[in-house]
Coordinates of C-alpha atoms in Angstrom, one line a residue:
X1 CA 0.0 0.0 0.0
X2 CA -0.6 2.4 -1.9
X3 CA -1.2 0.5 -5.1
X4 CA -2.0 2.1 -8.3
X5 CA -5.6 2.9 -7.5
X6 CA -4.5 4.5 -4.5
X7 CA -2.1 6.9 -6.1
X8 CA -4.5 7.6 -8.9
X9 CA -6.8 8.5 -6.1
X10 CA -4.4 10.7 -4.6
X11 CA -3.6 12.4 -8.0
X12 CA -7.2 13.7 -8.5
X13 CA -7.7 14.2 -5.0
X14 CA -4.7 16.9 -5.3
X15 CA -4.6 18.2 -8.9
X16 CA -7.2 21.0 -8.2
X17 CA -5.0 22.1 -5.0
X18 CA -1.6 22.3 -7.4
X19 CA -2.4 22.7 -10.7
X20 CA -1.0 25.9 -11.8
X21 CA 0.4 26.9 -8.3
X22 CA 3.6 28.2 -7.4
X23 CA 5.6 26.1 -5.5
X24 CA 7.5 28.7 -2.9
X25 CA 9.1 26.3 -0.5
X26 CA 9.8 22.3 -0.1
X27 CA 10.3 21.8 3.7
X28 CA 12.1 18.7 5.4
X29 CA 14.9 17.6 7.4
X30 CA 15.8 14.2 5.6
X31 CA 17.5 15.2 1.8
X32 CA 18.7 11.5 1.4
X33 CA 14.6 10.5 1.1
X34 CA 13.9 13.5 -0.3
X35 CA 16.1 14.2 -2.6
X36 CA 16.6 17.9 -4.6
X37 CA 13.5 19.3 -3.7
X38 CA 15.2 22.3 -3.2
X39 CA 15.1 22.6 -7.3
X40 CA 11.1 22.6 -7.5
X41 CA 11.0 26.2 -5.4
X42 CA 9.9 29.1 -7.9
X43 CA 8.2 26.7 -10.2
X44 CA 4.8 26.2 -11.3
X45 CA 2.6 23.0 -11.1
X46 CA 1.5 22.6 -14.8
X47 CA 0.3 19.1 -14.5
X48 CA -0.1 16.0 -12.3
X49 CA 0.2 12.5 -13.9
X50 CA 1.2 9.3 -12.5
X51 CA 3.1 6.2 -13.7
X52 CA 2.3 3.0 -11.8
X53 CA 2.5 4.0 -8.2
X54 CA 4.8 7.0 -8.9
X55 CA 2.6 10.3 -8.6
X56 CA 4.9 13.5 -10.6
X57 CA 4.0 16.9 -10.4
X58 CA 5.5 19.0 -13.5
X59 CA 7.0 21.8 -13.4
X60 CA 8.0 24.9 -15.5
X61 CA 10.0 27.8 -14.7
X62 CA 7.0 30.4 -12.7
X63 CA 8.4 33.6 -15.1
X64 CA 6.8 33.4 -17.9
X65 CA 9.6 35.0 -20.1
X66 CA 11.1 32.0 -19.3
X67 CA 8.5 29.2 -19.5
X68 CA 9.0 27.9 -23.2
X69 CA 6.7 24.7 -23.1
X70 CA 6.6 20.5 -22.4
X71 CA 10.5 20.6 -24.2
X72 CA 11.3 23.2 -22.4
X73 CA 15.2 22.9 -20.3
X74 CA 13.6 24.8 -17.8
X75 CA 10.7 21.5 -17.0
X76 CA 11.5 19.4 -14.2
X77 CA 9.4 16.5 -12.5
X78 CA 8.6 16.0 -9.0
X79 CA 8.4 12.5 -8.5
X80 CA 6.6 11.3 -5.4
X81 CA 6.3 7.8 -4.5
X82 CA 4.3 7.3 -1.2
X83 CA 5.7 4.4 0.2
X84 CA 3.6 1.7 2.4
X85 CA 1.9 4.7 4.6
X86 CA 2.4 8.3 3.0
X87 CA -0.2 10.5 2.1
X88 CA -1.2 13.9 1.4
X89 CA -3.1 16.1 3.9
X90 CA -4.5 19.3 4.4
X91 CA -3.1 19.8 7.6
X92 CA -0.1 18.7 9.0
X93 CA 0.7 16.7 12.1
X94 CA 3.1 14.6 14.4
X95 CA 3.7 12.6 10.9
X96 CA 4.3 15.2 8.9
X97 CA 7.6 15.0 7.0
X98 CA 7.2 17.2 4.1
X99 CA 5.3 20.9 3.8
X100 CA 4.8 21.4 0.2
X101 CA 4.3 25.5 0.1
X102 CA 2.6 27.4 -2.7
X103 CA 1.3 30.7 -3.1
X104 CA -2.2 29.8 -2.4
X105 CA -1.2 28.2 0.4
X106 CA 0.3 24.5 2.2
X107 CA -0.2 21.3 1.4
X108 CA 1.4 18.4 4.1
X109 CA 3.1 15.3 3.7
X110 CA 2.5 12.4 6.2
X111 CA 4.3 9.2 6.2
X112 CA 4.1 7.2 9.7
X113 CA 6.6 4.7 8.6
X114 CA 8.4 6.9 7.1
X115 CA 9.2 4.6 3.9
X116 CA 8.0 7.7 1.2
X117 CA 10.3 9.2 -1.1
X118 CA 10.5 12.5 -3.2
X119 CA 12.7 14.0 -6.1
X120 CA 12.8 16.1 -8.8
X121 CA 14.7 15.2 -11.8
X122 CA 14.9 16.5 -15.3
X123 CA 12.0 14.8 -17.2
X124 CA 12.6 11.1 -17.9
X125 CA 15.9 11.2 -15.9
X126 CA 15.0 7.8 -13.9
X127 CA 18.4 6.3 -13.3
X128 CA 18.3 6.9 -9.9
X129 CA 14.4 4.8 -10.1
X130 CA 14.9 1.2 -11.4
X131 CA 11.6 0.3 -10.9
X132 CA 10.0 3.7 -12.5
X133 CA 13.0 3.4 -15.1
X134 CA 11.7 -0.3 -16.4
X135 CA 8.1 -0.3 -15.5
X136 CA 5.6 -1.8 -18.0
X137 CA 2.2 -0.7 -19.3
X138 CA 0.0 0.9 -17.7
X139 CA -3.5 -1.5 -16.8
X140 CA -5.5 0.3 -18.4
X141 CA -4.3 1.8 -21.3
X142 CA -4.2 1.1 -24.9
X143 CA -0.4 0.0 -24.4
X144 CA -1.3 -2.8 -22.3
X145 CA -1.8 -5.4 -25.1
X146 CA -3.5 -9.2 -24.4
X147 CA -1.0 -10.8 -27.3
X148 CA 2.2 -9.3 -25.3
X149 CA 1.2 -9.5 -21.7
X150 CA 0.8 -13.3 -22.8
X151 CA 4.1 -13.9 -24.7
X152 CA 5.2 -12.6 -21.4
X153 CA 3.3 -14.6 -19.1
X154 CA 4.2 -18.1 -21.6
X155 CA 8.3 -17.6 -20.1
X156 CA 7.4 -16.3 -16.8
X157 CA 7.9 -17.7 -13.3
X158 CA 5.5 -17.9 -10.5
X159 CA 2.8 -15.7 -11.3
X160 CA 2.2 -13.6 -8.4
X161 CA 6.0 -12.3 -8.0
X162 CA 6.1 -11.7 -11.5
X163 CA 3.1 -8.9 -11.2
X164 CA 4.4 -7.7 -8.3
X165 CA 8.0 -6.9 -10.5
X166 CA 5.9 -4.5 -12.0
X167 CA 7.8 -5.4 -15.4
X168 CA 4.4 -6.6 -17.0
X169 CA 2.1 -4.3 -16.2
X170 CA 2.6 -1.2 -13.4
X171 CA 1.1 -0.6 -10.7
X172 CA -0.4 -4.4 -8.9
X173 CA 0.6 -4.9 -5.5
X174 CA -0.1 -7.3 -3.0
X175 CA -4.2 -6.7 -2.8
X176 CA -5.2 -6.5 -6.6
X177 CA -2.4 -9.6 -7.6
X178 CA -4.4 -11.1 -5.1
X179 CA -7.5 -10.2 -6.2
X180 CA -7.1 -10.5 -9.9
X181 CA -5.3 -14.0 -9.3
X182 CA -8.6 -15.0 -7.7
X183 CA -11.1 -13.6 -10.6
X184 CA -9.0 -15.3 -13.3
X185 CA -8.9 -18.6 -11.0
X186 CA -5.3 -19.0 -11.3
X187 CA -2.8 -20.1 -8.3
X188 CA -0.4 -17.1 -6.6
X189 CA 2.9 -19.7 -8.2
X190 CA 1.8 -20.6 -11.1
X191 CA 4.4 -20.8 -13.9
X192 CA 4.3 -20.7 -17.2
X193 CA 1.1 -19.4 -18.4
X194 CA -1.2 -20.5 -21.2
X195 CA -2.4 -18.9 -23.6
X196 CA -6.0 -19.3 -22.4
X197 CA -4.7 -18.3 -18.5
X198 CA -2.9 -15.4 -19.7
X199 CA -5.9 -13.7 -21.1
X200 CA -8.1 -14.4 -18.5
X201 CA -5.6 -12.6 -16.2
X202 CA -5.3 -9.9 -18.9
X203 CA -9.1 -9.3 -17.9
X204 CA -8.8 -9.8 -14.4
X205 CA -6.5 -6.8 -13.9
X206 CA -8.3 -4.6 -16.2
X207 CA -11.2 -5.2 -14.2
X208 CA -10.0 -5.5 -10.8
X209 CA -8.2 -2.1 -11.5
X210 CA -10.4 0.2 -13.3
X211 CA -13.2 -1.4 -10.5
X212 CA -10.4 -0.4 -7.7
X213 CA -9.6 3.5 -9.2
X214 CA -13.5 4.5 -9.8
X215 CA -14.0 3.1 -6.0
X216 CA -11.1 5.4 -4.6
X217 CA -8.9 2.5 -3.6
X218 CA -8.6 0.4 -0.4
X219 CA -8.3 1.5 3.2
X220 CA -7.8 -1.4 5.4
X221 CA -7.6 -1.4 9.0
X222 CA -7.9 1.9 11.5
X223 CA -4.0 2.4 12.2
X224 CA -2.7 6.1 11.4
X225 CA -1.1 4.3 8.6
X226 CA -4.4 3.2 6.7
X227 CA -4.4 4.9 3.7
X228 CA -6.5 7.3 3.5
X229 CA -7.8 10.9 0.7
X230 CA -6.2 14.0 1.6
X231 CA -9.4 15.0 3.0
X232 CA -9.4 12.0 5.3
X233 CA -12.4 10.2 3.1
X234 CA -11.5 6.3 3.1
X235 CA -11.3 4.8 -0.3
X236 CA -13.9 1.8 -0.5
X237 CA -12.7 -1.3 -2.9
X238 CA -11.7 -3.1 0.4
X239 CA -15.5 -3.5 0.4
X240 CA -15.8 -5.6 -2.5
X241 CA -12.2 -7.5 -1.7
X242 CA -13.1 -11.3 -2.4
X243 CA -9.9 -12.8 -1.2
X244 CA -7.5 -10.1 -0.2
X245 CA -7.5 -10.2 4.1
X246 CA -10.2 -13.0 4.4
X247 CA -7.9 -16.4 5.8
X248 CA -10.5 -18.5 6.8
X249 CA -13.6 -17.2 5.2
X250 CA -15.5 -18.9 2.7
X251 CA -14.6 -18.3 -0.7
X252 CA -17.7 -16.0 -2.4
X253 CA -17.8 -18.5 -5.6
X254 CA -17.8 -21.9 -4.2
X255 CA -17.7 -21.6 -0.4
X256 CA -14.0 -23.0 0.8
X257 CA -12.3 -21.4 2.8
X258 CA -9.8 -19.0 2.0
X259 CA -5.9 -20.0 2.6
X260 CA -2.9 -17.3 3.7
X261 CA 0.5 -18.2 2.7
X262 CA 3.4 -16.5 1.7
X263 CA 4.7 -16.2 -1.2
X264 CA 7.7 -14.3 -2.4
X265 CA 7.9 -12.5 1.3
X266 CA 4.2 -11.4 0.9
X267 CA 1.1 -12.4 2.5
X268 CA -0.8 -14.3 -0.2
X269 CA -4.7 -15.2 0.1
X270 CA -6.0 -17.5 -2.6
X271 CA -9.0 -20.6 -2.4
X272 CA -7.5 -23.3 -2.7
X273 CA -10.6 -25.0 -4.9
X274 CA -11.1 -22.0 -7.5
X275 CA -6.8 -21.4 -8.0
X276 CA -5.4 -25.1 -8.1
X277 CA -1.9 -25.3 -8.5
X278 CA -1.7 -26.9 -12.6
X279 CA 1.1 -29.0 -12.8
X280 CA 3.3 -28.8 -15.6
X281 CA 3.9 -31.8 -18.1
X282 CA 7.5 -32.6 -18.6

C-alpha cells in the first residue's frame, strides 16, 4: 500500500490544490529521502500525472519570459512515491515530513513509517528509479496489449511475484495480484502461463483495477497508517475484496475457505478450490 488505484486517487484528490500553483518552499529535514527538492522552489505545477505507483507533479519555470513549453530545459518532474503509509493532507501533524508551500497556500506530507520518497529530476531522468526506469504498461491503457502480456506470461515464473515486479504491467501490489489471481482462478505460483490463463488474467487486472480507481482505492484497518484521501475520506474497494484479508472465510464463488501463505515475502490469500496449482507436463 498504496497501489495504483490509490495513487491515482491521490492524483485527483490533489490536482485541483496544485495545478497551476507556485511552489515557494519544499520543507524537510531528511534530503537522502527527499532528494533535490530544493530545485522545485519558484516553479509552477503545470500538471499532475502518474506512472504506476509514482505520482509527478511537472513543473516549468513560474516567469513566464522563461516558460518555453513541455521541451522546455527549464521543466522538471517532481516524482513522489508514497511508500507503504504516505499520504497527502490538508493539515499537518506529528507525521508530517514534508510541507509542500505554494502561493495559495500549504499542502502536508504524512508518512508514519516513514518509507516515502521525493525528487525532482529533469524529465525522464530515472536512473536513480529502477523500478520507474523499467516499469511496463500501464493496466489500463491502450499500451497494455492481451498478445504481449501473454508472450510474457508463456516464459514467466510464478505468477504472483512476477506482477508484483511490475515489469508486465505497473502498478499491482499485494491486494489487486491477489484479487485478480482470484477472478482469473489462477494459483499465486503458477508458472508458465497458457495462452487461455494469460488472457483471463489480462481481464482480471483490467477489471480489478479500473473497479479499484472509480472506487477510490482500499483502506484497510484503523491504524494512522491506513491509507486514506487527503481530506481523510477512506477509499472503498476493500468492500468488494473477495480474497484479499479473508484467511478462513468462505470463498464468495464456491464456499471454501480462504488460505494465507506467503509467497515471495508477501502475504498471499488465494481458495484453494477455484486457483489449483496446474502441474506442468515434462
Amino acid at each position: 500500500m498504496p497501489e495504483l488505484p490509490e495513487v491515482e486517487t491521490t492524483r485527483r484528490k490533489i490536482e485541483p490544490l496544485l495545478l497551476g500553483r507556485t511552489i515557494l518552499e519544499v520543507q524537510h529535514d531528511a534530503p537522502h529521502k527527499y532528494r533535490d527538492t530544493h530545485l522545485a522552489a519558484g516553479r509552477r505545477v503545470t500538471g499532475l500525472s502518474r506512472r504506476g505507483k509514482y505520482l509527478m507533479l511537472h513543473l516549468a519555470a513560474a516567469d513566464a519570459a522563461h516558460d518555453q513549453g513541455a521541451d522546455s530545459p527549464h521543466d522538471l518532474e517532481f516524482i513522489v512515491h508514497l511508500g507503504m503509509t504516505g499520504g497527502f493532507r490538508l493539515e499537518g501533524g506529528k507525521h508530517t515530513r514534508v510541507t509542500l508551500r505554494t502561493d495559495v497556500g500549504d499542502l502536508y506530507f504524512d508518512d508514519p513509517r516513514r518509507f516515502g520518497k521525493m525528487a525532482v529530476v529533469r524529465p525522464g531522468a530515472y536512473a536513480g528509479m529502477p523500478t520507474l526506469a523499467a516499469m511496463g504498461p500501464e493496466p489500463l491503457s491502450a499500451d497494455f496489449r492481451e498478445e504481449d502480456f501473454a508472450a510474457l506470461a508463456a516464459q514467466a515464473g510464478a505468477v504472483k511475484p512476477w506482477l508484483l515486479s511490475q515489469k508486465p504491467v505497473s502498478g499491482v501490489g499485494n491486494i489487486y495480484a491477489d484479487e485478480s489471481l482470484w477472478l482469473a482462478g489462477l494459483h499465486p505460483t503458477q508458472t508458465r502461463l497458457t495462452r487461455e490463463e494469460a488472457g483471463r488474467l489480462y481481464h482480471a487486472v483490467r477489471d480489478v483495477m479500473g473497479r479499484a480507481v472509480e472506487a477510490g482505492g482500499s483502506s484497510l484497518g484503523k491504524g494512522e497508517g491506513n491509507y486514506r484521501q487527503h481530506d481523510g475520506l477512506s477509499g472503498l474497494f476493500q468492500h468488494a475484496h473477495n480474497v484479499y484479508g479473508k484467511g478462513g472465510e468462505p470463498c464468495p464463488r464456491c464456499g471454501t475457505p480462504i488460505e494465507k501463505s506467503v509467497v515471495a515475502q508477501r502475504g498471499t490469500h488465494h481458495c484453494p478450490q477455484c486457483q489449483p496449482l496446474r502441474r506442468e507436463t515434462v
